[in-house]
Amino acid sequence: MVATITVLTVATAAGLVVAWGIVFLSLGFHSCSAPGNRCDETLGGVVVYAGPVVVALVVVLAVVVSVLRLVRRRVAWPVAVIGLVAVVAVFFAALLLVDSAVTLGI
């Protein structure tokens, strides 16, 4: 139970940091006005706005499933660890999508 609560706390804190990190990825689109650069602003906008929502859903899902498993007296820390890994995976997926949306020509 202690491990589950600890990992869920870390996952929640990481979720906040990752959500803000995804929002800050929008700064990469300031180079779109430079000559030779191309940007897919639609993809970038979807990533920047939907990314924090996906992170929040992952954290909430991990918390709910973990609490349900704890109530049923089952091991819940693996679910919390999977939630933490999923939060990090969402950030790197968002990073890859934003990087593919901005093409530097110079």
PDB file of N, CA and C in Angstrom:
ATOM      1  N   MET A   1       0.828  -1.190   0.000  1.00  0.00           N
ATOM      2  CA  MET A   1       0.000   0.000   0.000  1.00  0.00           C
ATOM      3  C   MET A   1       0.876   1.260   0.000  1.00  0.00           C
ATOM      4  N   VAL A   2       1.947   1.240   0.781  1.00  0.00           N
ATOM      5  CA  VAL A   2       2.840   2.394   0.840  1.00  0.00           C
ATOM      6  C   VAL A   2       3.509   2.625  -0.507  1.00  0.00           C
ATOM      7  N   ALA A   3       3.936   1.563  -1.147  1.00  0.00           N
ATOM      8  CA  ALA A   3       4.571   1.688  -2.460  1.00  0.00           C
ATOM      9  C   ALA A   3       3.593   2.256  -3.484  1.00  0.00           C
ATOM     10  N   THR A   4       2.361   1.820  -3.441  1.00  0.00           N
ATOM     11  CA  THR A   4       1.352   2.307  -4.374  1.00  0.00           C
ATOM     12  C   THR A   4       1.114   3.799  -4.182  1.00  0.00           C
ATOM     13  N   ILE A   5       0.958   4.223  -2.947  1.00  0.00           N
ATOM     14  CA  ILE A   5       0.716   5.635  -2.670  1.00  0.00           C
ATOM     15  C   ILE A   5       1.923   6.483  -3.071  1.00  0.00           C
ATOM     16  N   THR A   6       3.109   5.976  -2.806  1.00  0.00           N
ATOM     17  CA  THR A   6       4.321   6.711  -3.174  1.00  0.00           C
ATOM     18  C   THR A   6       4.440   6.862  -4.683  1.00  0.00           C
ATOM     19  N   VAL A   7       4.240   5.784  -5.401  1.00  0.00           N
ATOM     20  CA  VAL A   7       4.362   5.834  -6.859  1.00  0.00           C
ATOM     21  C   VAL A   7       3.251   6.689  -7.467  1.00  0.00           C
ATOM     22  N   LEU A   8       2.049   6.633  -6.916  1.00  0.00           N
ATOM     23  CA  LEU A   8       0.970   7.480  -7.423  1.00  0.00           C
ATOM     24  C   LEU A   8       1.247   8.953  -7.162  1.00  0.00           C
ATOM     25  N   THR A   9       1.868   9.261  -6.038  1.00  0.00           N
ATOM     26  CA  THR A   9       2.240  10.645  -5.750  1.00  0.00           C
ATOM     27  C   THR A   9       3.290  11.132  -6.745  1.00  0.00           C
ATOM     28  N   VAL A  10       4.280  10.292  -7.008  1.00  0.00           N
ATOM     29  CA  VAL A  10       5.309  10.638  -7.995  1.00  0.00           C
ATOM     30  C   VAL A  10       4.686  10.767  -9.383  1.00  0.00           C
ATOM     31  N   ALA A  11       3.766   9.886  -9.720  1.00  0.00           N
ATOM     32  CA  ALA A  11       3.115   9.935 -11.031  1.00  0.00           C
ATOM     33  C   ALA A  11       2.283  11.205 -11.178  1.00  0.00           C
ATOM     34  N   THR A  12       1.630  11.630 -10.110  1.00  0.00           N
ATOM     35  CA  THR A  12       0.844  12.857 -10.165  1.00  0.00           C
ATOM     36  C   THR A  12       1.747  14.071 -10.348  1.00  0.00           C
ATOM     37  N   ALA A  13       2.841  14.117  -9.592  1.00  0.00           N
ATOM     38  CA  ALA A  13       3.788  15.224  -9.742  1.00  0.00           C
ATOM     39  C   ALA A  13       4.406  15.215 -11.141  1.00  0.00           C
ATOM     40  N   ALA A  14       4.771  14.041 -11.615  1.00  0.00           N
ATOM     41  CA  ALA A  14       5.326  13.929 -12.967  1.00  0.00           C
ATOM     42  C   ALA A  14       4.288  14.328 -14.010  1.00  0.00           C
ATOM     43  N   GLY A  15       3.037  13.993 -13.763  1.00  0.00           N
ATOM     44  CA  GLY A  15       1.969  14.374 -14.679  1.00  0.00           C
ATOM     45  C   GLY A  15       1.830  15.883 -14.805  1.00  0.00           C
ATOM     46  N   LEU A  16       1.957  16.588 -13.676  1.00  0.00           N
ATOM     47  CA  LEU A  16       1.907  18.051 -13.719  1.00  0.00           C
ATOM     48  C   LEU A  16       3.086  18.620 -14.504  1.00  0.00           C
ATOM     49  N   VAL A  17       4.262  18.098 -14.242  1.00  0.00           N
ATOM     50  CA  VAL A  17       5.462  18.574 -14.942  1.00  0.00           C
ATOM     51  C   VAL A  17       5.363  18.261 -16.436  1.00  0.00           C
ATOM     52  N   VAL A  18       4.914  17.070 -16.763  1.00  0.00           N
ATOM     53  CA  VAL A  18       4.805  16.667 -18.170  1.00  0.00           C
ATOM     54  C   VAL A  18       3.743  17.503 -18.888  1.00  0.00           C
ATOM     55  N   ALA A  19       2.621  17.760 -18.230  1.00  0.00           N
ATOM     56  CA  ALA A  19       1.567  18.569 -18.856  1.00  0.00           C
ATOM     57  C   ALA A  19       2.084  19.970 -19.173  1.00  0.00           C
ATOM     58  N   TRP A  20       2.793  20.590 -18.244  1.00  0.00           N
ATOM     59  CA  TRP A  20       3.367  21.903 -18.510  1.00  0.00           C
ATOM     60  C   TRP A  20       4.457  21.807 -19.570  1.00  0.00           C
ATOM     61  N   GLY A  21       5.220  20.735 -19.566  1.00  0.00           N
ATOM     62  CA  GLY A  21       6.250  20.546 -20.585  1.00  0.00           C
ATOM     63  C   GLY A  21       5.653  20.459 -21.977  1.00  0.00           C
ATOM     64  N   ILE A  22       4.529  19.787 -22.100  1.00  0.00           N
ATOM     65  CA  ILE A  22       3.862  19.682 -23.399  1.00  0.00           C
ATOM     66  C   ILE A  22       3.353  21.050 -23.839  1.00  0.00           C
ATOM     67  N   VAL A  23       2.833  21.829 -22.907  1.00  0.00           N
ATOM     68  CA  VAL A  23       2.389  23.181 -23.251  1.00  0.00           C
ATOM     69  C   VAL A  23       3.577  24.025 -23.722  1.00  0.00           C
ATOM     70  N   PHE A  24       4.723  23.874 -23.065  1.00  0.00           N
ATOM     71  CA  PHE A  24       5.901  24.633 -23.462  1.00  0.00           C
ATOM     72  C   PHE A  24       6.481  24.167 -24.793  1.00  0.00           C
ATOM     73  N   LEU A  25       6.087  22.999 -25.265  1.00  0.00           N
ATOM     74  CA  LEU A  25       6.530  22.558 -26.594  1.00  0.00           C
ATOM     75  C   LEU A  25       6.005  23.476 -27.692  1.00  0.00           C
ATOM     76  N   SER A  26       4.962  24.233 -27.380  1.00  0.00           N
ATOM     77  CA  SER A  26       4.415  25.163 -28.369  1.00  0.00           C
ATOM     78  C   SER A  26       5.408  26.268 -28.711  1.00  0.00           C
ATOM     79  N   LEU A  27       6.415  26.474 -27.862  1.00  0.00           N
ATOM     80  CA  LEU A  27       7.427  27.488 -28.154  1.00  0.00           C
ATOM     81  C   LEU A  27       8.245  27.126 -29.393  1.00  0.00           C
ATOM     82  N   GLY A  28       8.250  25.878 -29.748  1.00  0.00           N
ATOM     83  CA  GLY A  28       8.963  25.453 -30.944  1.00  0.00           C
ATOM     84  C   GLY A  28       8.364  26.015 -32.229  1.00  0.00           C
ATOM     85  N   PHE A  29       7.132  26.490 -32.158  1.00  0.00           N
ATOM     86  CA  PHE A  29       6.469  27.012 -33.345  1.00  0.00           C
ATOM     87  C   PHE A  29       6.768  28.481 -33.585  1.00  0.00           C
ATOM     88  N   HIS A  30       7.560  29.103 -32.722  1.00  0.00           N
ATOM     89  CA  HIS A  30       7.943  30.499 -32.948  1.00  0.00           C
ATOM     90  C   HIS A  30       8.937  30.625 -34.098  1.00  0.00           C
ATOM     91  N   SER A  31       9.583  29.542 -34.459  1.00  0.00           N
ATOM     92  CA  SER A  31      10.529  29.584 -35.572  1.00  0.00           C
ATOM     93  C   SER A  31       9.843  29.398 -36.921  1.00  0.00           C
ATOM     94  N   CYS A  32       8.527  29.275 -36.934  1.00  0.00           N
ATOM     95  CA  CYS A  32       7.820  29.014 -38.182  1.00  0.00           C
ATOM     96  C   CYS A  32       7.854  30.204 -39.139  1.00  0.00           C
ATOM     97  N   SER A  33       8.053  31.396 -38.618  1.00  0.00           N
ATOM     98  CA  SER A  33       8.064  32.564 -39.484  1.00  0.00           C
ATOM     99  C   SER A  33       9.421  32.796 -40.148  1.00  0.00           C
ATOM    100  N   ALA A  34      10.420  32.038 -39.759  1.00  0.00           N
ATOM    101  CA  ALA A  34      11.745  32.193 -40.367  1.00  0.00           C
ATOM    102  C   ALA A  34      11.724  31.662 -41.794  1.00  0.00           C
ATOM    103  N   PRO A  35      12.519  32.262 -42.664  1.00  0.00           N
ATOM    104  CA  PRO A  35      12.540  31.807 -44.058  1.00  0.00           C
ATOM    105  C   PRO A  35      13.027  30.361 -44.171  1.00  0.00           C
ATOM    106  N   GLY A  36      12.313  29.584 -44.950  1.00  0.00           N
ATOM    107  CA  GLY A  36      12.691  28.198 -45.191  1.00  0.00           C
ATOM    108  C   GLY A  36      12.094  27.198 -44.218  1.00  0.00           C
ATOM    109  N   ASN A  37      11.546  27.663 -43.134  1.00  0.00           N
ATOM    110  CA  ASN A  37      10.949  26.749 -42.149  1.00  0.00           C
ATOM    111  C   ASN A  37       9.497  26.475 -42.518  1.00  0.00           C
ATOM    112  N   ARG A  38       9.100  25.233 -42.282  1.00  0.00           N
ATOM    113  CA  ARG A  38       7.710  24.838 -42.516  1.00  0.00           C
ATOM    114  C   ARG A  38       7.163  24.242 -41.231  1.00  0.00           C
ATOM    115  N   CYS A  39       5.890  24.513 -40.956  1.00  0.00           N
ATOM    116  CA  CYS A  39       5.263  23.993 -39.732  1.00  0.00           C
ATOM    117  C   CYS A  39       3.867  23.483 -40.042  1.00  0.00           C
ATOM    118  N   ASP A  40       3.537  22.372 -39.440  1.00  0.00           N
ATOM    119  CA  ASP A  40       2.177  21.860 -39.479  1.00  0.00           C
ATOM    120  C   ASP A  40       1.503  22.326 -38.192  1.00  0.00           C
ATOM    121  N   GLU A  41       0.905  23.509 -38.257  1.00  0.00           N
ATOM    122  CA  GLU A  41       0.340  24.115 -37.053  1.00  0.00           C
ATOM    123  C   GLU A  41      -0.884  23.362 -36.549  1.00  0.00           C
ATOM    124  N   THR A  42      -1.570  22.660 -37.420  1.00  0.00           N
ATOM    125  CA  THR A  42      -2.729  21.879 -36.987  1.00  0.00           C
ATOM    126  C   THR A  42      -2.284  20.736 -36.081  1.00  0.00           C
ATOM    127  N   LEU A  43      -1.282  20.000 -36.519  1.00  0.00           N
ATOM    128  CA  LEU A  43      -0.761  18.905 -35.703  1.00  0.00           C
ATOM    129  C   LEU A  43      -0.192  19.432 -34.399  1.00  0.00           C
ATOM    130  N   GLY A  44       0.560  20.517 -34.477  1.00  0.00           N
ATOM    131  CA  GLY A  44       1.135  21.096 -33.278  1.00  0.00           C
ATOM    132  C   GLY A  44       0.074  21.560 -32.297  1.00  0.00           C
ATOM    133  N   GLY A  45      -0.977  22.173 -32.806  1.00  0.00           N
ATOM    134  CA  GLY A  45      -2.063  22.627 -31.939  1.00  0.00           C
ATOM    135  C   GLY A  45      -2.778  21.470 -31.265  1.00  0.00           C
ATOM    136  N   VAL A  46      -3.004  20.416 -32.016  1.00  0.00           N
ATOM    137  CA  VAL A  46      -3.666  19.243 -31.438  1.00  0.00           C
ATOM    138  C   VAL A  46      -2.801  18.634 -30.335  1.00  0.00           C
ATOM    139  N   VAL A  47      -1.508  18.536 -30.584  1.00  0.00           N
ATOM    140  CA  VAL A  47      -0.605  17.958 -29.584  1.00  0.00           C
ATOM    141  C   VAL A  47      -0.556  18.821 -28.337  1.00  0.00           C
ATOM    142  N   VAL A  48      -0.433  20.127 -28.527  1.00  0.00           N
ATOM    143  CA  VAL A  48      -0.282  21.032 -27.384  1.00  0.00           C
ATOM    144  C   VAL A  48      -1.560  21.097 -26.555  1.00  0.00           C
ATOM    145  N   TYR A  49      -2.717  21.029 -27.193  1.00  0.00           N
ATOM    146  CA  TYR A  49      -3.965  21.105 -26.438  1.00  0.00           C
ATOM    147  C   TYR A  49      -4.436  19.752 -25.920  1.00  0.00           C
ATOM    148  N   ALA A  50      -4.220  18.686 -26.688  1.00  0.00           N
ATOM    149  CA  ALA A  50      -4.696  17.368 -26.273  1.00  0.00           C
ATOM    150  C   ALA A  50      -3.705  16.637 -25.378  1.00  0.00           C
ATOM    151  N   GLY A  51      -2.431  16.978 -25.467  1.00  0.00           N
ATOM    152  CA  GLY A  51      -1.413  16.303 -24.670  1.00  0.00           C
ATOM    153  C   GLY A  51      -1.655  16.365 -23.169  1.00  0.00           C
ATOM    154  N   PRO A  52      -1.872  17.571 -22.600  1.00  0.00           N
ATOM    155  CA  PRO A  52      -2.150  17.633 -21.163  1.00  0.00           C
ATOM    156  C   PRO A  52      -3.430  16.896 -20.755  1.00  0.00           C
ATOM    157  N   VAL A  53      -4.404  16.871 -21.647  1.00  0.00           N
ATOM    158  CA  VAL A  53      -5.642  16.137 -21.350  1.00  0.00           C
ATOM    159  C   VAL A  53      -5.365  14.639 -21.277  1.00  0.00           C
ATOM    160  N   VAL A  54      -4.555  14.145 -22.203  1.00  0.00           N
ATOM    161  CA  VAL A  54      -4.194  12.722 -22.203  1.00  0.00           C
ATOM    162  C   VAL A  54      -3.394  12.378 -20.949  1.00  0.00           C
ATOM    163  N   VAL A  55      -2.484  13.267 -20.558  1.00  0.00           N
ATOM    164  CA  VAL A  55      -1.703  13.046 -19.336  1.00  0.00           C
ATOM    165  C   VAL A  55      -2.631  12.976 -18.128  1.00  0.00           C
ATOM    166  N   ALA A  56      -3.575  13.893 -18.042  1.00  0.00           N
ATOM    167  CA  ALA A  56      -4.516  13.890 -16.917  1.00  0.00           C
ATOM    168  C   ALA A  56      -5.355  12.613 -16.903  1.00  0.00           C
ATOM    169  N   LEU A  57      -5.796  12.170 -18.073  1.00  0.00           N
ATOM    170  CA  LEU A  57      -6.576  10.934 -18.139  1.00  0.00           C
ATOM    171  C   LEU A  57      -5.761   9.726 -17.693  1.00  0.00           C
ATOM    172  N   VAL A  58      -4.498   9.682 -18.077  1.00  0.00           N
ATOM    173  CA  VAL A  58      -3.637   8.566 -17.682  1.00  0.00           C
ATOM    174  C   VAL A  58      -3.453   8.545 -16.167  1.00  0.00           C
ATOM    175  N   VAL A  59      -3.205   9.710 -15.577  1.00  0.00           N
ATOM    176  CA  VAL A  59      -3.020   9.776 -14.126  1.00  0.00           C
ATOM    177  C   VAL A  59      -4.301   9.396 -13.394  1.00  0.00           C
ATOM    178  N   VAL A  60      -5.425   9.930 -13.835  1.00  0.00           N
ATOM    179  CA  VAL A  60      -6.702   9.608 -13.179  1.00  0.00           C
ATOM    180  C   VAL A  60      -7.020   8.124 -13.319  1.00  0.00           C
ATOM    181  N   LEU A  61      -6.778   7.559 -14.483  1.00  0.00           N
ATOM    182  CA  LEU A  61      -7.025   6.130 -14.692  1.00  0.00           C
ATOM    183  C   LEU A  61      -6.139   5.288 -13.788  1.00  0.00           C
ATOM    184  N   ALA A  62      -4.869   5.667 -13.669  1.00  0.00           N
ATOM    185  CA  ALA A  62      -3.957   4.918 -12.795  1.00  0.00           C
ATOM    186  C   ALA A  62      -4.395   5.003 -11.340  1.00  0.00           C
ATOM    187  N   VAL A  63      -4.841   6.176 -10.910  1.00  0.00           N
ATOM    188  CA  VAL A  63      -5.297   6.337  -9.523  1.00  0.00           C
ATOM    189  C   VAL A  63      -6.553   5.515  -9.270  1.00  0.00           C
ATOM    190  N   VAL A  64      -7.513   5.592 -10.173  1.00  0.00           N
ATOM    191  CA  VAL A  64      -8.780   4.873  -9.981  1.00  0.00           C
ATOM    192  C   VAL A  64      -8.557   3.366  -9.955  1.00  0.00           C
ATOM    193  N   VAL A  65      -7.793   2.856 -10.911  1.00  0.00           N
ATOM    194  CA  VAL A  65      -7.556   1.405 -10.964  1.00  0.00           C
ATOM    195  C   VAL A  65      -6.766   0.960  -9.732  1.00  0.00           C
ATOM    196  N   SER A  66      -5.790   1.757  -9.317  1.00  0.00           N
ATOM    197  CA  SER A  66      -5.008   1.400  -8.128  1.00  0.00           C
ATOM    198  C   SER A  66      -5.864   1.385  -6.873  1.00  0.00           C
ATOM    199  N   VAL A  67      -6.712   2.381  -6.712  1.00  0.00           N
ATOM    200  CA  VAL A  67      -7.589   2.423  -5.533  1.00  0.00           C
ATOM    201  C   VAL A  67      -8.554   1.242  -5.540  1.00  0.00           C
ATOM    202  N   LEU A  68      -9.104   0.932  -6.696  1.00  0.00           N
ATOM    203  CA  LEU A  68     -10.004  -0.223  -6.779  1.00  0.00           C
ATOM    204  C   LEU A  68      -9.282  -1.513  -6.406  1.00  0.00           C
ATOM    205  N   ARG A  69      -8.038  -1.658  -6.850  1.00  0.00           N
ATOM    206  CA  ARG A  69      -7.282  -2.860  -6.499  1.00  0.00           C
ATOM    207  C   ARG A  69      -6.947  -2.879  -5.008  1.00  0.00           C
ATOM    208  N   LEU A  70      -6.646  -1.726  -4.432  1.00  0.00           N
ATOM    209  CA  LEU A  70      -6.365  -1.674  -2.993  1.00  0.00           C
ATOM    210  C   LEU A  70      -7.599  -2.015  -2.175  1.00  0.00           C
ATOM    211  N   VAL A  71      -8.758  -1.540  -2.619  1.00  0.00           N
ATOM    212  CA  VAL A  71      -9.998  -1.844  -1.903  1.00  0.00           C
ATOM    213  C   VAL A  71     -10.285  -3.341  -1.943  1.00  0.00           C
ATOM    214  N   ARG A  72      -9.956  -3.974  -3.043  1.00  0.00           N
ATOM    215  CA  ARG A  72     -10.174  -5.423  -3.181  1.00  0.00           C
ATOM    216  C   ARG A  72      -9.036  -6.239  -2.575  1.00  0.00           C
ATOM    217  N   ARG A  73      -8.094  -5.534  -1.933  1.00  0.00           N
ATOM    218  CA  ARG A  73      -6.947  -6.159  -1.266  1.00  0.00           C
ATOM    219  C   ARG A  73      -6.070  -6.951  -2.233  1.00  0.00           C
ATOM    220  N   ARG A  74      -5.812  -6.340  -3.374  1.00  0.00           N
ATOM    221  CA  ARG A  74      -4.911  -6.920  -4.368  1.00  0.00           C
ATOM    222  C   ARG A  74      -3.689  -6.026  -4.510  1.00  0.00           C
ATOM    223  N   VAL A  75      -2.668  -6.546  -5.112  1.00  0.00           N
ATOM    224  CA  VAL A  75      -1.443  -5.779  -5.333  1.00  0.00           C
ATOM    225  C   VAL A  75      -1.740  -4.675  -6.352  1.00  0.00           C
ATOM    226  N   ALA A  76      -1.395  -3.429  -6.000  1.00  0.00           N
ATOM    227  CA  ALA A  76      -1.737  -2.305  -6.869  1.00  0.00           C
ATOM    228  C   ALA A  76      -0.525  -1.523  -7.352  1.00  0.00           C
ATOM    229  N   TRP A  77       0.647  -1.762  -6.779  1.00  0.00           N
ATOM    230  CA  TRP A  77       1.798  -0.950  -7.178  1.00  0.00           C
ATOM    231  C   TRP A  77       2.204  -1.134  -8.636  1.00  0.00           C
ATOM    232  N   PRO A  78       2.024  -2.316  -9.250  1.00  0.00           N
ATOM    233  CA  PRO A  78       2.371  -2.408 -10.679  1.00  0.00           C
ATOM    234  C   PRO A  78       1.506  -1.491 -11.559  1.00  0.00           C
ATOM    235  N   VAL A  79       0.254  -1.317 -11.180  1.00  0.00           N
ATOM    236  CA  VAL A  79      -0.629  -0.424 -11.935  1.00  0.00           C
ATOM    237  C   VAL A  79      -0.127   1.012 -11.822  1.00  0.00           C
ATOM    238  N   ALA A  80       0.321   1.399 -10.630  1.00  0.00           N
ATOM    239  CA  ALA A  80       0.850   2.744 -10.431  1.00  0.00           C
ATOM    240  C   ALA A  80       2.126   2.955 -11.235  1.00  0.00           C
ATOM    241  N   VAL A  81       2.977   1.952 -11.284  1.00  0.00           N
ATOM    242  CA  VAL A  81       4.218   2.052 -12.065  1.00  0.00           C
ATOM    243  C   VAL A  81       3.901   2.152 -13.556  1.00  0.00           C
ATOM    244  N   ILE A  82       2.945   1.372 -14.014  1.00  0.00           N
ATOM    245  CA  ILE A  82       2.529   1.441 -15.418  1.00  0.00           C
ATOM    246  C   ILE A  82       1.971   2.831 -15.735  1.00  0.00           C
ATOM    247  N   GLY A  83       1.227   3.420 -14.803  1.00  0.00           N
ATOM    248  CA  GLY A  83       0.723   4.785 -14.995  1.00  0.00           C
ATOM    249  C   GLY A  83       1.846   5.798 -15.107  1.00  0.00           C
ATOM    250  N   LEU A  84       2.865   5.657 -14.264  1.00  0.00           N
ATOM    251  CA  LEU A  84       4.018   6.558 -14.317  1.00  0.00           C
ATOM    252  C   LEU A  84       4.762   6.423 -15.643  1.00  0.00           C
ATOM    253  N   VAL A  85       4.966   5.195 -16.079  1.00  0.00           N
ATOM    254  CA  VAL A  85       5.637   4.952 -17.360  1.00  0.00           C
ATOM    255  C   VAL A  85       4.793   5.504 -18.512  1.00  0.00           C
ATOM    256  N   ALA A  86       3.478   5.370 -18.416  1.00  0.00           N
ATOM    257  CA  ALA A  86       2.594   5.885 -19.465  1.00  0.00           C
ATOM    258  C   ALA A  86       2.652   7.411 -19.539  1.00  0.00           C
ATOM    259  N   VAL A  87       2.768   8.078 -18.399  1.00  0.00           N
ATOM    260  CA  VAL A  87       2.891   9.542 -18.395  1.00  0.00           C
ATOM    261  C   VAL A  87       4.159   9.962 -19.128  1.00  0.00           C
ATOM    262  N   VAL A  88       5.257   9.290 -18.849  1.00  0.00           N
ATOM    263  CA  VAL A  88       6.515   9.602 -19.521  1.00  0.00           C
ATOM    264  C   VAL A  88       6.411   9.283 -21.014  1.00  0.00           C
ATOM    265  N   ALA A  89       5.750   8.194 -21.361  1.00  0.00           N
ATOM    266  CA  ALA A  89       5.588   7.826 -22.766  1.00  0.00           C
ATOM    267  C   ALA A  89       4.745   8.854 -23.519  1.00  0.00           C
ATOM    268  N   VAL A  90       3.725   9.392 -22.875  1.00  0.00           N
ATOM    269  CA  VAL A  90       2.902  10.421 -23.513  1.00  0.00           C
ATOM    270  C   VAL A  90       3.747  11.665 -23.803  1.00  0.00           C
ATOM    271  N   PHE A  91       4.631  12.032 -22.870  1.00  0.00           N
ATOM    272  CA  PHE A  91       5.486  13.194 -23.110  1.00  0.00           C
ATOM    273  C   PHE A  91       6.390  12.971 -24.313  1.00  0.00           C
ATOM    274  N   PHE A  92       7.028  11.813 -24.381  1.00  0.00           N
ATOM    275  CA  PHE A  92       7.935  11.569 -25.500  1.00  0.00           C
ATOM    276  C   PHE A  92       7.183  11.437 -26.819  1.00  0.00           C
ATOM    277  N   ALA A  93       5.971  10.917 -26.789  1.00  0.00           N
ATOM    278  CA  ALA A  93       5.153  10.871 -28.004  1.00  0.00           C
ATOM    279  C   ALA A  93       4.803  12.286 -28.458  1.00  0.00           C
ATOM    280  N   ALA A  94       4.444  13.148 -27.507  1.00  0.00           N
ATOM    281  CA  ALA A  94       4.142  14.539 -27.844  1.00  0.00           C
ATOM    282  C   ALA A  94       5.381  15.240 -28.392  1.00  0.00           C
ATOM    283  N   LEU A  95       6.529  14.969 -27.802  1.00  0.00           N
ATOM    284  CA  LEU A  95       7.777  15.559 -28.266  1.00  0.00           C
ATOM    285  C   LEU A  95       8.083  15.132 -29.701  1.00  0.00           C
ATOM    286  N   LEU A  96       7.904  13.864 -29.999  1.00  0.00           N
ATOM    287  CA  LEU A  96       8.144  13.376 -31.359  1.00  0.00           C
ATOM    288  C   LEU A  96       7.166  13.994 -32.359  1.00  0.00           C
ATOM    289  N   LEU A  97       5.909  14.124 -31.957  1.00  0.00           N
ATOM    290  CA  LEU A  97       4.919  14.711 -32.861  1.00  0.00           C
ATOM    291  C   LEU A  97       5.206  16.182 -33.131  1.00  0.00           C
ATOM    292  N   VAL A  98       5.592  16.918 -32.099  1.00  0.00           N
ATOM    293  CA  VAL A  98       5.914  18.333 -32.303  1.00  0.00           C
ATOM    294  C   VAL A  98       7.176  18.474 -33.146  1.00  0.00           C
ATOM    295  N   ASP A  99       8.160  17.621 -32.907  1.00  0.00           N
ATOM    296  CA  ASP A  99       9.368  17.660 -33.729  1.00  0.00           C
ATOM    297  C   ASP A  99       9.076  17.344 -35.197  1.00  0.00           C
ATOM    298  N   SER A 100       8.121  16.463 -35.447  1.00  0.00           N
ATOM    299  CA  SER A 100       7.779  16.156 -36.823  1.00  0.00           C
ATOM    300  C   SER A 100       6.922  17.264 -37.444  1.00  0.00           C
ATOM    301  N   ALA A 101       6.282  18.099 -36.627  1.00  0.00           N
ATOM    302  CA  ALA A 101       5.447  19.173 -37.151  1.00  0.00           C
ATOM    303  C   ALA A 101       6.270  20.393 -37.535  1.00  0.00           C
ATOM    304  N   VAL A 102       7.454  20.548 -36.970  1.00  0.00           N
ATOM    305  CA  VAL A 102       8.315  21.698 -37.268  1.00  0.00           C
ATOM    306  C   VAL A 102       9.495  21.211 -38.107  1.00  0.00           C
ATOM    307  N   THR A 103       9.623  21.768 -39.303  1.00  0.00           N
ATOM    308  CA  THR A 103      10.721  21.425 -40.200  1.00  0.00           C
ATOM    309  C   THR A 103      11.591  22.663 -40.381  1.00  0.00           C
ATOM    310  N   LEU A 104      12.826  22.564 -39.945  1.00  0.00           N
ATOM    311  CA  LEU A 104      13.753  23.683 -40.078  1.00  0.00           C
ATOM    312  C   LEU A 104      14.423  23.623 -41.441  1.00  0.00           C
ATOM    313  N   GLY A 105      14.324  24.721 -42.197  1.00  0.00           N
ATOM    314  CA  GLY A 105      14.868  24.738 -43.542  1.00  0.00           C
ATOM    315  C   GLY A 105      16.279  25.279 -43.625  1.00  0.00           C
ATOM    316  N   ILE A 106      16.691  25.987 -42.600  1.00  0.00           N
ATOM    317  CA  ILE A 106      18.018  26.617 -42.653  1.00  0.00           C
ATOM    318  C   ILE A 106      18.960  25.891 -41.738  1.00  0.00           C
TER     319      ILE A 106
END
